[in-house]
Tab-separated table of C-alpha atoms and ligand atoms in Angstrom:
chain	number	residue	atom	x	y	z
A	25	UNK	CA	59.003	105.718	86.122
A	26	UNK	CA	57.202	103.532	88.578
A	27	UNK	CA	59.988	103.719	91.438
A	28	UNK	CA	57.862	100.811	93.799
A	29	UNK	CA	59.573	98.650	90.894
A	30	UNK	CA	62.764	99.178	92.899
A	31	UNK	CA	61.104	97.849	96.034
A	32	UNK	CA	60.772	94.185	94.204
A	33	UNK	CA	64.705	94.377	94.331
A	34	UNK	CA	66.100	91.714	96.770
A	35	UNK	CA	69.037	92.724	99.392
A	36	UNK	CA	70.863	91.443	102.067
A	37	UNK	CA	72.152	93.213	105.001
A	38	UNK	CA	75.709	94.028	106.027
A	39	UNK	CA	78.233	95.852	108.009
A	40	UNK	CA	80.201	98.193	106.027
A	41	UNK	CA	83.525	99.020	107.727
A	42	UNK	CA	86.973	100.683	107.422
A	43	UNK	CA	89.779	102.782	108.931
A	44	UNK	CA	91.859	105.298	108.418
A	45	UNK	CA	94.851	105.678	111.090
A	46	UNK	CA	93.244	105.771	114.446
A	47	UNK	CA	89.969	106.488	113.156
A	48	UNK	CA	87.268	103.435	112.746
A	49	UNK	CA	83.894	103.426	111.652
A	50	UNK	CA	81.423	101.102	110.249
A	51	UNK	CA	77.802	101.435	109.089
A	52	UNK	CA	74.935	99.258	107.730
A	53	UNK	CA	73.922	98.757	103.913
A	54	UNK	CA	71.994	96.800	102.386
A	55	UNK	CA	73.700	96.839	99.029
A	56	UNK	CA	76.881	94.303	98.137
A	57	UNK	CA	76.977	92.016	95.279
A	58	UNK	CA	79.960	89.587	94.291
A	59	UNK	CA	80.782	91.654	90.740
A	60	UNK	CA	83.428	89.417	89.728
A	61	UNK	CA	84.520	86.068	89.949
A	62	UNK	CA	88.700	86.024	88.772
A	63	UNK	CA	89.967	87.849	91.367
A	64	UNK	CA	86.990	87.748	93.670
A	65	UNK	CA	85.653	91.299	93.258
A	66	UNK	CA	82.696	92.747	95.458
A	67	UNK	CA	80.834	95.807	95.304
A	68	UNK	CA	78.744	98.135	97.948
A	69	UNK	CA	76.998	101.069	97.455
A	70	UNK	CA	77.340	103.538	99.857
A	71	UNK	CA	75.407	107.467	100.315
A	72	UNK	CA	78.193	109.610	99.456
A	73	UNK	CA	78.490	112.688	102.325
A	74	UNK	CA	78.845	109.613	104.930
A	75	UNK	CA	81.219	109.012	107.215
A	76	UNK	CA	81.881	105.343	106.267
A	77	UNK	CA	82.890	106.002	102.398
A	78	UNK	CA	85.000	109.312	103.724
A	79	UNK	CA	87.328	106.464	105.504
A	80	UNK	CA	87.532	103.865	102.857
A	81	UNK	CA	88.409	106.770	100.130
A	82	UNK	CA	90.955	107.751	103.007
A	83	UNK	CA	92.126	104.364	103.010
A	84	UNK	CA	91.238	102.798	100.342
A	85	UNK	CA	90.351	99.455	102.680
A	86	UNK	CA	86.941	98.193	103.393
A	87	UNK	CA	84.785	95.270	105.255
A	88	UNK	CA	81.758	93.587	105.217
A	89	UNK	CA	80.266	91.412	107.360
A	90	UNK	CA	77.433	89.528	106.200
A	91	UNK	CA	74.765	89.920	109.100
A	92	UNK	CA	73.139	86.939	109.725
A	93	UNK	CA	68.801	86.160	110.654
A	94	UNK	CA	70.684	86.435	114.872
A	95	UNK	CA	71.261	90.227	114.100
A	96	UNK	CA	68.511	92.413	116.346
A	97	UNK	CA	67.624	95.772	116.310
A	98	UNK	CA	70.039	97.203	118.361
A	99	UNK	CA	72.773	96.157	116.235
A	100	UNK	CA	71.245	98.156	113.173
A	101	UNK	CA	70.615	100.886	114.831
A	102	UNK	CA	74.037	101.499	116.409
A	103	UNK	CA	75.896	101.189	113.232
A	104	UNK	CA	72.708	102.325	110.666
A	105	UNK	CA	71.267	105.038	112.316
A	106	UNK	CA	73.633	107.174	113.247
A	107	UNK	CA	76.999	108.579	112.233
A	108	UNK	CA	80.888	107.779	113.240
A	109	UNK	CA	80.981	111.604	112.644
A	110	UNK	CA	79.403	112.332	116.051
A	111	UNK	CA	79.546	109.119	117.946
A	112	UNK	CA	82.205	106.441	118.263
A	113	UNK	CA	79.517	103.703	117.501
A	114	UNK	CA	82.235	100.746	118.944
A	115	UNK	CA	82.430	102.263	121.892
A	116	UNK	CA	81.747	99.353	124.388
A	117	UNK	CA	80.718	97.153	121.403
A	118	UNK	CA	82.873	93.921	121.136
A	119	UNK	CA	84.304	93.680	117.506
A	120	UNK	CA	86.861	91.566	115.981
A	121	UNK	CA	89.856	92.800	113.420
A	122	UNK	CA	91.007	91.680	110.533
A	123	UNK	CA	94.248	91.730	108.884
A	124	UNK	CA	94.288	95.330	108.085
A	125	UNK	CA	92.992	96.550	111.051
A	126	UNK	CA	89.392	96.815	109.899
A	127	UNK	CA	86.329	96.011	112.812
A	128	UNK	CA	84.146	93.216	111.704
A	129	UNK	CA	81.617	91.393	113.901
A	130	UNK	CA	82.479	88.752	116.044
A	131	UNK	CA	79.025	87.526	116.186
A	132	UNK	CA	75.242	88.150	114.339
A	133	UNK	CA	76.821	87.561	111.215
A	134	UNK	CA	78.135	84.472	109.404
A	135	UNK	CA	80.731	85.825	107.104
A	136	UNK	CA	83.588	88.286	106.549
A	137	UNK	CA	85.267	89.787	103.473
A	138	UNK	CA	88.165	92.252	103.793
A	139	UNK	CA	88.691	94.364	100.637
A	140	UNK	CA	90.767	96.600	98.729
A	141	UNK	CA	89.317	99.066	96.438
A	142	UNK	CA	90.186	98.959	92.906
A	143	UNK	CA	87.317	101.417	91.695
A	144	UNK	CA	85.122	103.882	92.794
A	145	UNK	CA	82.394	105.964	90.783
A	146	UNK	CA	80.469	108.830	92.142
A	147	UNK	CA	76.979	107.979	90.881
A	148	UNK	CA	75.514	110.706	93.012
A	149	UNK	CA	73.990	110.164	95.556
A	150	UNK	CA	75.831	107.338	96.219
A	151	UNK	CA	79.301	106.172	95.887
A	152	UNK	CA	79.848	102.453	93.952
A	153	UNK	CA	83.258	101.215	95.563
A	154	UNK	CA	84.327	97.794	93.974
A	155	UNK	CA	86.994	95.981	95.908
A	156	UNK	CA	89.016	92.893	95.238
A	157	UNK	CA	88.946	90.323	97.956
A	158	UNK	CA	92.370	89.544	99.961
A	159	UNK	CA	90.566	87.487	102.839
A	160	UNK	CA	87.626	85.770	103.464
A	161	UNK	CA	85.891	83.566	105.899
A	162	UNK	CA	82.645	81.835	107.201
A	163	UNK	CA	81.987	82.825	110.653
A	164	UNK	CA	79.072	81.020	111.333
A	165	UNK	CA	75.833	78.588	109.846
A	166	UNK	CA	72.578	81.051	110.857
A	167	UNK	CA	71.700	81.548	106.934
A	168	UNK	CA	72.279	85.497	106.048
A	169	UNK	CA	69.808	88.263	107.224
A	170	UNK	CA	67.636	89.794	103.866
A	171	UNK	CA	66.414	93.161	103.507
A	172	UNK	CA	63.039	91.609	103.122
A	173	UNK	CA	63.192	89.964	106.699
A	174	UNK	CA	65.232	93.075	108.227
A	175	UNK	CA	61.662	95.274	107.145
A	176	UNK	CA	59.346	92.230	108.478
A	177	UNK	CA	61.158	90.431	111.493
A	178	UNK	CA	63.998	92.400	112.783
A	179	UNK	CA	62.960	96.466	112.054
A	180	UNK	CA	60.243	97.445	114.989
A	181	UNK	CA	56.680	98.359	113.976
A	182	UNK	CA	55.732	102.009	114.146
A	183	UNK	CA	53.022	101.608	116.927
A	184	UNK	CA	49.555	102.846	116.151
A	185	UNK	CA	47.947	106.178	115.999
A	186	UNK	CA	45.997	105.983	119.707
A	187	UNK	CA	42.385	105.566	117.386
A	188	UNK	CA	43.572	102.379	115.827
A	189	UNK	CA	44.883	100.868	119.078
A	190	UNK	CA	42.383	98.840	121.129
A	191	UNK	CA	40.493	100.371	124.111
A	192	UNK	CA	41.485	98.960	127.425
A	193	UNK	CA	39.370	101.460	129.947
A	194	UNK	CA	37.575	104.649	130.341
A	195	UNK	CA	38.869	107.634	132.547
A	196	UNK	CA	36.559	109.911	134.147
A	197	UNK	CA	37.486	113.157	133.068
A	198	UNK	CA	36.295	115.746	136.010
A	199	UNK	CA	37.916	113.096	138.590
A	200	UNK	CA	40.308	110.836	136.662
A	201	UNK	CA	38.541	107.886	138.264
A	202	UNK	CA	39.342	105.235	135.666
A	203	UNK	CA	37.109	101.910	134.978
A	204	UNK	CA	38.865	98.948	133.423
A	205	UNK	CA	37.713	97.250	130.715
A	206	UNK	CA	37.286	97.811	127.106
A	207	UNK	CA	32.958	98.536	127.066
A	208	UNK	CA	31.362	101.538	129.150
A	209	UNK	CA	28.049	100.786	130.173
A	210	UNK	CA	26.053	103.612	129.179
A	211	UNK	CA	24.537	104.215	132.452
A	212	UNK	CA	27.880	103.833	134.449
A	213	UNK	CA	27.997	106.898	137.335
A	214	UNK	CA	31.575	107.510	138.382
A	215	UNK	CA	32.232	105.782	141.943
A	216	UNK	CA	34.044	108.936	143.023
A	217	UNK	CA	32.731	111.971	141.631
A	218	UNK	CA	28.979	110.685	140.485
A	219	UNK	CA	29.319	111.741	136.959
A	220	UNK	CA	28.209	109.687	134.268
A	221	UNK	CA	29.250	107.469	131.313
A	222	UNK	CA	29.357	110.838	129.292
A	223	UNK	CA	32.386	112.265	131.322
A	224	UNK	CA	34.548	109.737	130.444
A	225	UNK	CA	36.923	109.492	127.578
A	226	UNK	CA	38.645	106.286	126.455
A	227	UNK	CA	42.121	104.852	127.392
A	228	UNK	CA	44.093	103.083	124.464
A	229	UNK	CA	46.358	100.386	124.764
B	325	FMN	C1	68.610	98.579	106.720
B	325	FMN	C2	69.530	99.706	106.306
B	325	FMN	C3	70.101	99.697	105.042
B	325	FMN	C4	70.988	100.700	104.660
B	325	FMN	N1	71.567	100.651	103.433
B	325	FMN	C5	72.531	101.553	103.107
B	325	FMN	C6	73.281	101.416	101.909
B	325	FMN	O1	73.062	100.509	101.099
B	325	FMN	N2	74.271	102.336	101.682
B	325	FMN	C7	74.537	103.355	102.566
B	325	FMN	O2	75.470	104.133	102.337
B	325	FMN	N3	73.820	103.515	103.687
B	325	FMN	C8	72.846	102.628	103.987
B	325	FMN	N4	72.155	102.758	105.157
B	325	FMN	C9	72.322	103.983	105.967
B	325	FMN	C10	73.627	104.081	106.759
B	325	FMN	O3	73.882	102.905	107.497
B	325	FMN	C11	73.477	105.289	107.687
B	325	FMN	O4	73.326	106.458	106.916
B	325	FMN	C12	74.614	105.434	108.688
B	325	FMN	O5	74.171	106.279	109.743
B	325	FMN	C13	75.874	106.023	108.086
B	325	FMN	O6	76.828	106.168	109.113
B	325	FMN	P1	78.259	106.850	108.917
B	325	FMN	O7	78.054	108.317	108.620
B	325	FMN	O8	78.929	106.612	110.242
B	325	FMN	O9	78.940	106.170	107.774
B	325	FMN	C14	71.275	101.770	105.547
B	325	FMN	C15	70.686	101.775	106.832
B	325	FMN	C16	69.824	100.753	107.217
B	325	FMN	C17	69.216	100.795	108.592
């Protein structure tokens, strides 16, 4: 099996969320379809030993927010990067809820769908929840964030190794005098310390 096949899949990106008495958590996936038309069903996929699917098997509630090309970074990382199991990741963040008592986002995404679930399957690795739709709404007109645009626009670039970054000056090494500038000349003496071109090493940007 060739798995980069998978990467020609097309997503979108959402908040997953639910509660179970006190206790609310959400995190991001990229994986919810609309499985069925008469009553609106939807489905999300979510990794199994999370925290997120604990509280919607708890509850059997869930809701997703469709996130929206306004979502940043900061957002994703908050609720995608990290688990309800040892922070509260709405802490200070300003959420909306619906008529359950579910967190959805007030803003960065441009609709909501509150959901009660009618089937699970353990597939694994993953849990497959399918939920019929008691609410839904459009929050806003900013056309939905994909998974495709998350990876190119939205996720930040892993900066370069220090070799592949450009060279922006040259330190001297026995006096740390440093020259600006991205070229050396090769028979540059160090202002300070007299030493020449040889002694220094290069400074990457
Ligand atoms: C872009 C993106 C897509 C993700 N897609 C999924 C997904 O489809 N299903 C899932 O369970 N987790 C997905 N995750 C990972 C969860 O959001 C992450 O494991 C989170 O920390 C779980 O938090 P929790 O333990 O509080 O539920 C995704 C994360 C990112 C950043």
């Amino acid at each position: 099996m060739d798995r980069k096949a998978l990467y020609n899949l097309e997503y979108g990106v959402f908040l997953v969320s639910s509660r179970a008495g006190d206790a609310i958590n959400a995190c991001i996936t990229n994986t919810c379809i609309q499985a069925a038309a008469s009553p609106v069903r939807l489905a999300i996929s979510c990794i199994s030993g999370n925290y997120t699917p604990e509280l919607i098997r708890e509850s059997g509630l869930f809701t997703v927010s469709v996130l929206d090309t306004t979502a940043d970074f900061e957002l994703i990382r908050r609720f995608g990067m990290q688990s309800g199991r040892t922070v509260d990741k709405f802490a200070g963040f300003d959420y909306a809820l619906d008529a359950n008592g579910l967190p959805y986002l007030k803003d960065k995404a441009n609709a909501v769908f509150s959901c009660k679930v009618t089937s699970a399957m353990e597939l694994g690795s993953h849990t497959l929840f399918v939920g019929e739709v008691l609410d839904a709404a459009v929050l806003g007109s900013a056309p939905s964030l994909t998974y495709a645009k998350y990876q190119s626009d939205v996720k930040p670039r892993p900066r370069p190794k220090a070799e592949e970054r450009p060279i922006i000056g040259w330190k001297c090494k026995i006096c740390g005098y440093v020259y600006e500038g991205a070229v050396l000349p090769a028979d540059f003496l160090c202002p300070l310390c007299a030493h020449p071109a040889e002694d220094f090493e290069p400074i990457y940007g």
